Short mmCIF file of N, CA and C in Angstrom, two decimals:
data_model
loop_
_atom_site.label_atom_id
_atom_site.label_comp_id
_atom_site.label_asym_id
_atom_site.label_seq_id
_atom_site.Cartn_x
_atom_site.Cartn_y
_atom_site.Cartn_z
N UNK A 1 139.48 61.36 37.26
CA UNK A 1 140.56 61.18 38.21
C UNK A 1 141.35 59.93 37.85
N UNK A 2 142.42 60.05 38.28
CA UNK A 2 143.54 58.63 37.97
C UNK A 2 144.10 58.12 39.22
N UNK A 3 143.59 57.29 39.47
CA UNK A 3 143.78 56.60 40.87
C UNK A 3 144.86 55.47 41.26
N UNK A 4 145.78 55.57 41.83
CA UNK A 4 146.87 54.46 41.71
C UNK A 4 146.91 53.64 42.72
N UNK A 5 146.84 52.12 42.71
CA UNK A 5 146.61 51.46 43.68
C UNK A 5 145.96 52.47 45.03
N UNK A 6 145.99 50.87 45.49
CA UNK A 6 144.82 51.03 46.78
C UNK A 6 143.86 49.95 46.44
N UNK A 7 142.63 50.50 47.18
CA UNK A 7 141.43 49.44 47.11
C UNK A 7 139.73 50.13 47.46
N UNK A 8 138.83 49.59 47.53
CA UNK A 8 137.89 50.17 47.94
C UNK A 8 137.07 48.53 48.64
N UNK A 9 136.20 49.87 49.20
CA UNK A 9 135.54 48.84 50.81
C UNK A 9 134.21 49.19 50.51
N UNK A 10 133.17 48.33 50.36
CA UNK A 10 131.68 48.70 50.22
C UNK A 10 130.85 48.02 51.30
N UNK A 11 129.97 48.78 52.02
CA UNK A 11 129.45 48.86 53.22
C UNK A 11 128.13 49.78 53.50
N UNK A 12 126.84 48.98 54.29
CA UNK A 12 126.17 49.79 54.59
C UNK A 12 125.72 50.75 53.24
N UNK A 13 125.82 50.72 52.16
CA UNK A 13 125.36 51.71 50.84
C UNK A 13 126.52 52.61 50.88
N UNK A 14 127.95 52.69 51.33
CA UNK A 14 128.93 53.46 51.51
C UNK A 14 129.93 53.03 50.64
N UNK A 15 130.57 53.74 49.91
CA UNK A 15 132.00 53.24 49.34
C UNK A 15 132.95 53.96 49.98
N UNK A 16 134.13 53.34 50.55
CA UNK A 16 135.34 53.82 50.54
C UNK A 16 136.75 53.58 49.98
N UNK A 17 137.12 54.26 49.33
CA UNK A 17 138.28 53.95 48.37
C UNK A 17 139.03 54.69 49.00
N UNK A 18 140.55 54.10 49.29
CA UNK A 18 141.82 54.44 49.62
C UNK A 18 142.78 54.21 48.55
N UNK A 19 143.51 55.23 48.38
CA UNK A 19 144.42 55.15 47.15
C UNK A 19 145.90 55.62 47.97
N UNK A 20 146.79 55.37 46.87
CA UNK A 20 148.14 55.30 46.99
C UNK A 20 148.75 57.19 46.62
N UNK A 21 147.70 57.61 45.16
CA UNK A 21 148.16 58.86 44.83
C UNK A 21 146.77 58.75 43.76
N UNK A 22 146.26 59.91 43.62
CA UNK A 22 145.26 60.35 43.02
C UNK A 22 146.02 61.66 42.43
N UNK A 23 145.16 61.52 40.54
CA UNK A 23 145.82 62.80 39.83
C UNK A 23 144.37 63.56 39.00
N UNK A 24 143.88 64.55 39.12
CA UNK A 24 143.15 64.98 38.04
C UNK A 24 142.98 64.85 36.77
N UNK A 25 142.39 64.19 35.93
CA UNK A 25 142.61 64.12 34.52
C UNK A 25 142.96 65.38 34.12
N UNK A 26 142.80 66.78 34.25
CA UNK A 26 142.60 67.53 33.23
C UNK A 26 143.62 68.21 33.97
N UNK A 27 144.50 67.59 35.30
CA UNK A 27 145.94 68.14 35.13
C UNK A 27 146.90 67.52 34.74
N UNK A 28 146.54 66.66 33.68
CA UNK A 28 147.75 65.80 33.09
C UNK A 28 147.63 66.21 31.53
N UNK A 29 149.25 66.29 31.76
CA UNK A 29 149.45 66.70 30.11
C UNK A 29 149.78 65.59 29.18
N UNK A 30 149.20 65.82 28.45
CA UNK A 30 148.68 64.36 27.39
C UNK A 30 149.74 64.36 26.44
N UNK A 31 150.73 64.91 25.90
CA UNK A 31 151.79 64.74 25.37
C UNK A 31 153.16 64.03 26.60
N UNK A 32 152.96 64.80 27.68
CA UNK A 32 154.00 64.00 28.80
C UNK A 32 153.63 62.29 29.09
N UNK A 33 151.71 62.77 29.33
CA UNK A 33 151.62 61.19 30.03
C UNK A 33 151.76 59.82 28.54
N UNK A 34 151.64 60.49 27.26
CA UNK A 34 151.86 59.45 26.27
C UNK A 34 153.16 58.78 26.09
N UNK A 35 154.13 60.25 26.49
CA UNK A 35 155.44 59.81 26.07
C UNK A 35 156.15 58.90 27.22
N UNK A 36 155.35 59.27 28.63
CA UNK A 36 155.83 58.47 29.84
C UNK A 36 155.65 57.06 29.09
N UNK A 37 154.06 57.04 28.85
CA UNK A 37 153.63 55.40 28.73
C UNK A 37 154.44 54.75 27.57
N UNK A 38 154.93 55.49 26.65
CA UNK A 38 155.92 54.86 25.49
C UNK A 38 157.65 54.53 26.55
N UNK A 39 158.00 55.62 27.38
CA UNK A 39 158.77 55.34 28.32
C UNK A 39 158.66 53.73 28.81
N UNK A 40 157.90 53.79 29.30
CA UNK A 40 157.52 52.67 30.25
C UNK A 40 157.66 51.48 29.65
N UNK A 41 156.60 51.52 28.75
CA UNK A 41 157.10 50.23 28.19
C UNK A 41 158.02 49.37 27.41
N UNK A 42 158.82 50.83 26.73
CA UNK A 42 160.27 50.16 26.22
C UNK A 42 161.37 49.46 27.94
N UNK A 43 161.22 50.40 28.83
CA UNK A 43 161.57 50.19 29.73
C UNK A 43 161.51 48.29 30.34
N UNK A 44 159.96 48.21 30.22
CA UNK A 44 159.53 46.69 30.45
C UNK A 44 160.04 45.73 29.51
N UNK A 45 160.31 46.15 28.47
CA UNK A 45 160.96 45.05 27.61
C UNK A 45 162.32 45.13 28.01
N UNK A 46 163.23 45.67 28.73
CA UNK A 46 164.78 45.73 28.13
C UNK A 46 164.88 45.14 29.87
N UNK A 47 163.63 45.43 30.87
CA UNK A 47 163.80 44.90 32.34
C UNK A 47 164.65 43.38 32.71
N UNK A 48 165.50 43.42 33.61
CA UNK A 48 166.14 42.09 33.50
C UNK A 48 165.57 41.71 34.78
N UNK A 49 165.79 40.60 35.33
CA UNK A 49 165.41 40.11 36.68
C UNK A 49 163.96 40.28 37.19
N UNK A 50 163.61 39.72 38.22
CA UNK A 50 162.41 39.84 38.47
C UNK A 50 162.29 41.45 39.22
N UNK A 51 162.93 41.54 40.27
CA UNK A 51 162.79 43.11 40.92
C UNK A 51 162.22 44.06 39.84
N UNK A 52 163.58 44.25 38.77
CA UNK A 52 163.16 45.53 38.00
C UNK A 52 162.11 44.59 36.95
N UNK A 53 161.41 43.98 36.50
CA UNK A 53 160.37 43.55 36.02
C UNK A 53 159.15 44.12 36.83
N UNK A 54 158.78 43.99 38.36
CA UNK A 54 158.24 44.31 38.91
C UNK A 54 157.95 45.71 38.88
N UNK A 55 158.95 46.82 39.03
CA UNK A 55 159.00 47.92 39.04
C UNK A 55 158.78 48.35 37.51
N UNK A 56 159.45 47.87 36.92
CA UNK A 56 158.59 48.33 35.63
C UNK A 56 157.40 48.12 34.95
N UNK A 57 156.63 46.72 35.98
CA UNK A 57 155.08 46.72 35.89
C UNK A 57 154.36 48.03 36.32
N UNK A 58 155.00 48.22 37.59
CA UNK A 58 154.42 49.23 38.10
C UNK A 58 154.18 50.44 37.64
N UNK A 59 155.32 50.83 37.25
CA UNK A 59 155.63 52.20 36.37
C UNK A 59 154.94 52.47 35.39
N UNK A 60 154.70 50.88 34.39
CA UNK A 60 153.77 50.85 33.34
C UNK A 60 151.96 50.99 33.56
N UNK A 61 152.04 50.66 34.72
CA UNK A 61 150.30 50.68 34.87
C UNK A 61 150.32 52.05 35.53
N UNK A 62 150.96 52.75 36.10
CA UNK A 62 150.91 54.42 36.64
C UNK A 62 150.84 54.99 35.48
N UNK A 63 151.48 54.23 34.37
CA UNK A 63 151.74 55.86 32.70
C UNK A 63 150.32 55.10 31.85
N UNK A 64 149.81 53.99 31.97
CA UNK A 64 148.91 53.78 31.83
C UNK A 64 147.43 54.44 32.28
N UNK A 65 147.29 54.54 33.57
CA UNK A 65 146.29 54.85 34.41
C UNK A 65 145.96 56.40 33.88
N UNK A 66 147.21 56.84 33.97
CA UNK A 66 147.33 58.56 33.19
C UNK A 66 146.63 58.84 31.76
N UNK A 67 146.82 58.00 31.25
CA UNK A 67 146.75 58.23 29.91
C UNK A 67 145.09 57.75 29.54
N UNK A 68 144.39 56.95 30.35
CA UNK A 68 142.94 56.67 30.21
C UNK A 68 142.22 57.38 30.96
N UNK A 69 143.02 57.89 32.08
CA UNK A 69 142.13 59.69 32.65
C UNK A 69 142.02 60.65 31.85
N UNK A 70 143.06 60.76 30.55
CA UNK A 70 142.93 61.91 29.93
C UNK A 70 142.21 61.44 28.86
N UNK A 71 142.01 60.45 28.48
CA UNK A 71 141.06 59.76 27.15
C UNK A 71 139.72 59.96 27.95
N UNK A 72 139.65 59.61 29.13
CA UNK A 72 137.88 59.43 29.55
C UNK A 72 137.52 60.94 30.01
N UNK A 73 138.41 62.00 29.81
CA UNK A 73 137.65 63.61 30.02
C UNK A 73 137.47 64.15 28.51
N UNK A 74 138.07 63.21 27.58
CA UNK A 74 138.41 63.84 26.38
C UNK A 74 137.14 63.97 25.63
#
């Protein structure tokens, strides 16, 4: 699974993890999520200002997160 922000809470022998958006590894297509993450990070270099710096952190660790769900079912 590829889990995007959030956090988790450990308790009592219990975990609870709350996430932002959860994706299946083995419904991500590994030619899209590579080319996102090549997306992304040309994106982060050409980012001006802090806002879109920010947002293109973000963007980059989502095409990231994708791309090590589909490496860790592989």
């Amino acid at each position: 699974m590829a889990l995007m922000g959030g956090f988790a809470r450990i308790g009592n022998n219990e975990i609870t993890i709350l996430v932002n958006d959860v994706e299946k590894g083995s419904d991500i297509d590994p030619q899209e999520a590579q080319q996102a993450l090549e997306i992304a990070e040309a994106n982060l270099r050409k980012a001006k200002g802090k806002r879109q710096t920010i947002e293109e952190n973000l963007a980059l660790r989502r095409a990231r997160t994708r791309v090590e769900a589909i490496n860790a079912i592989s």
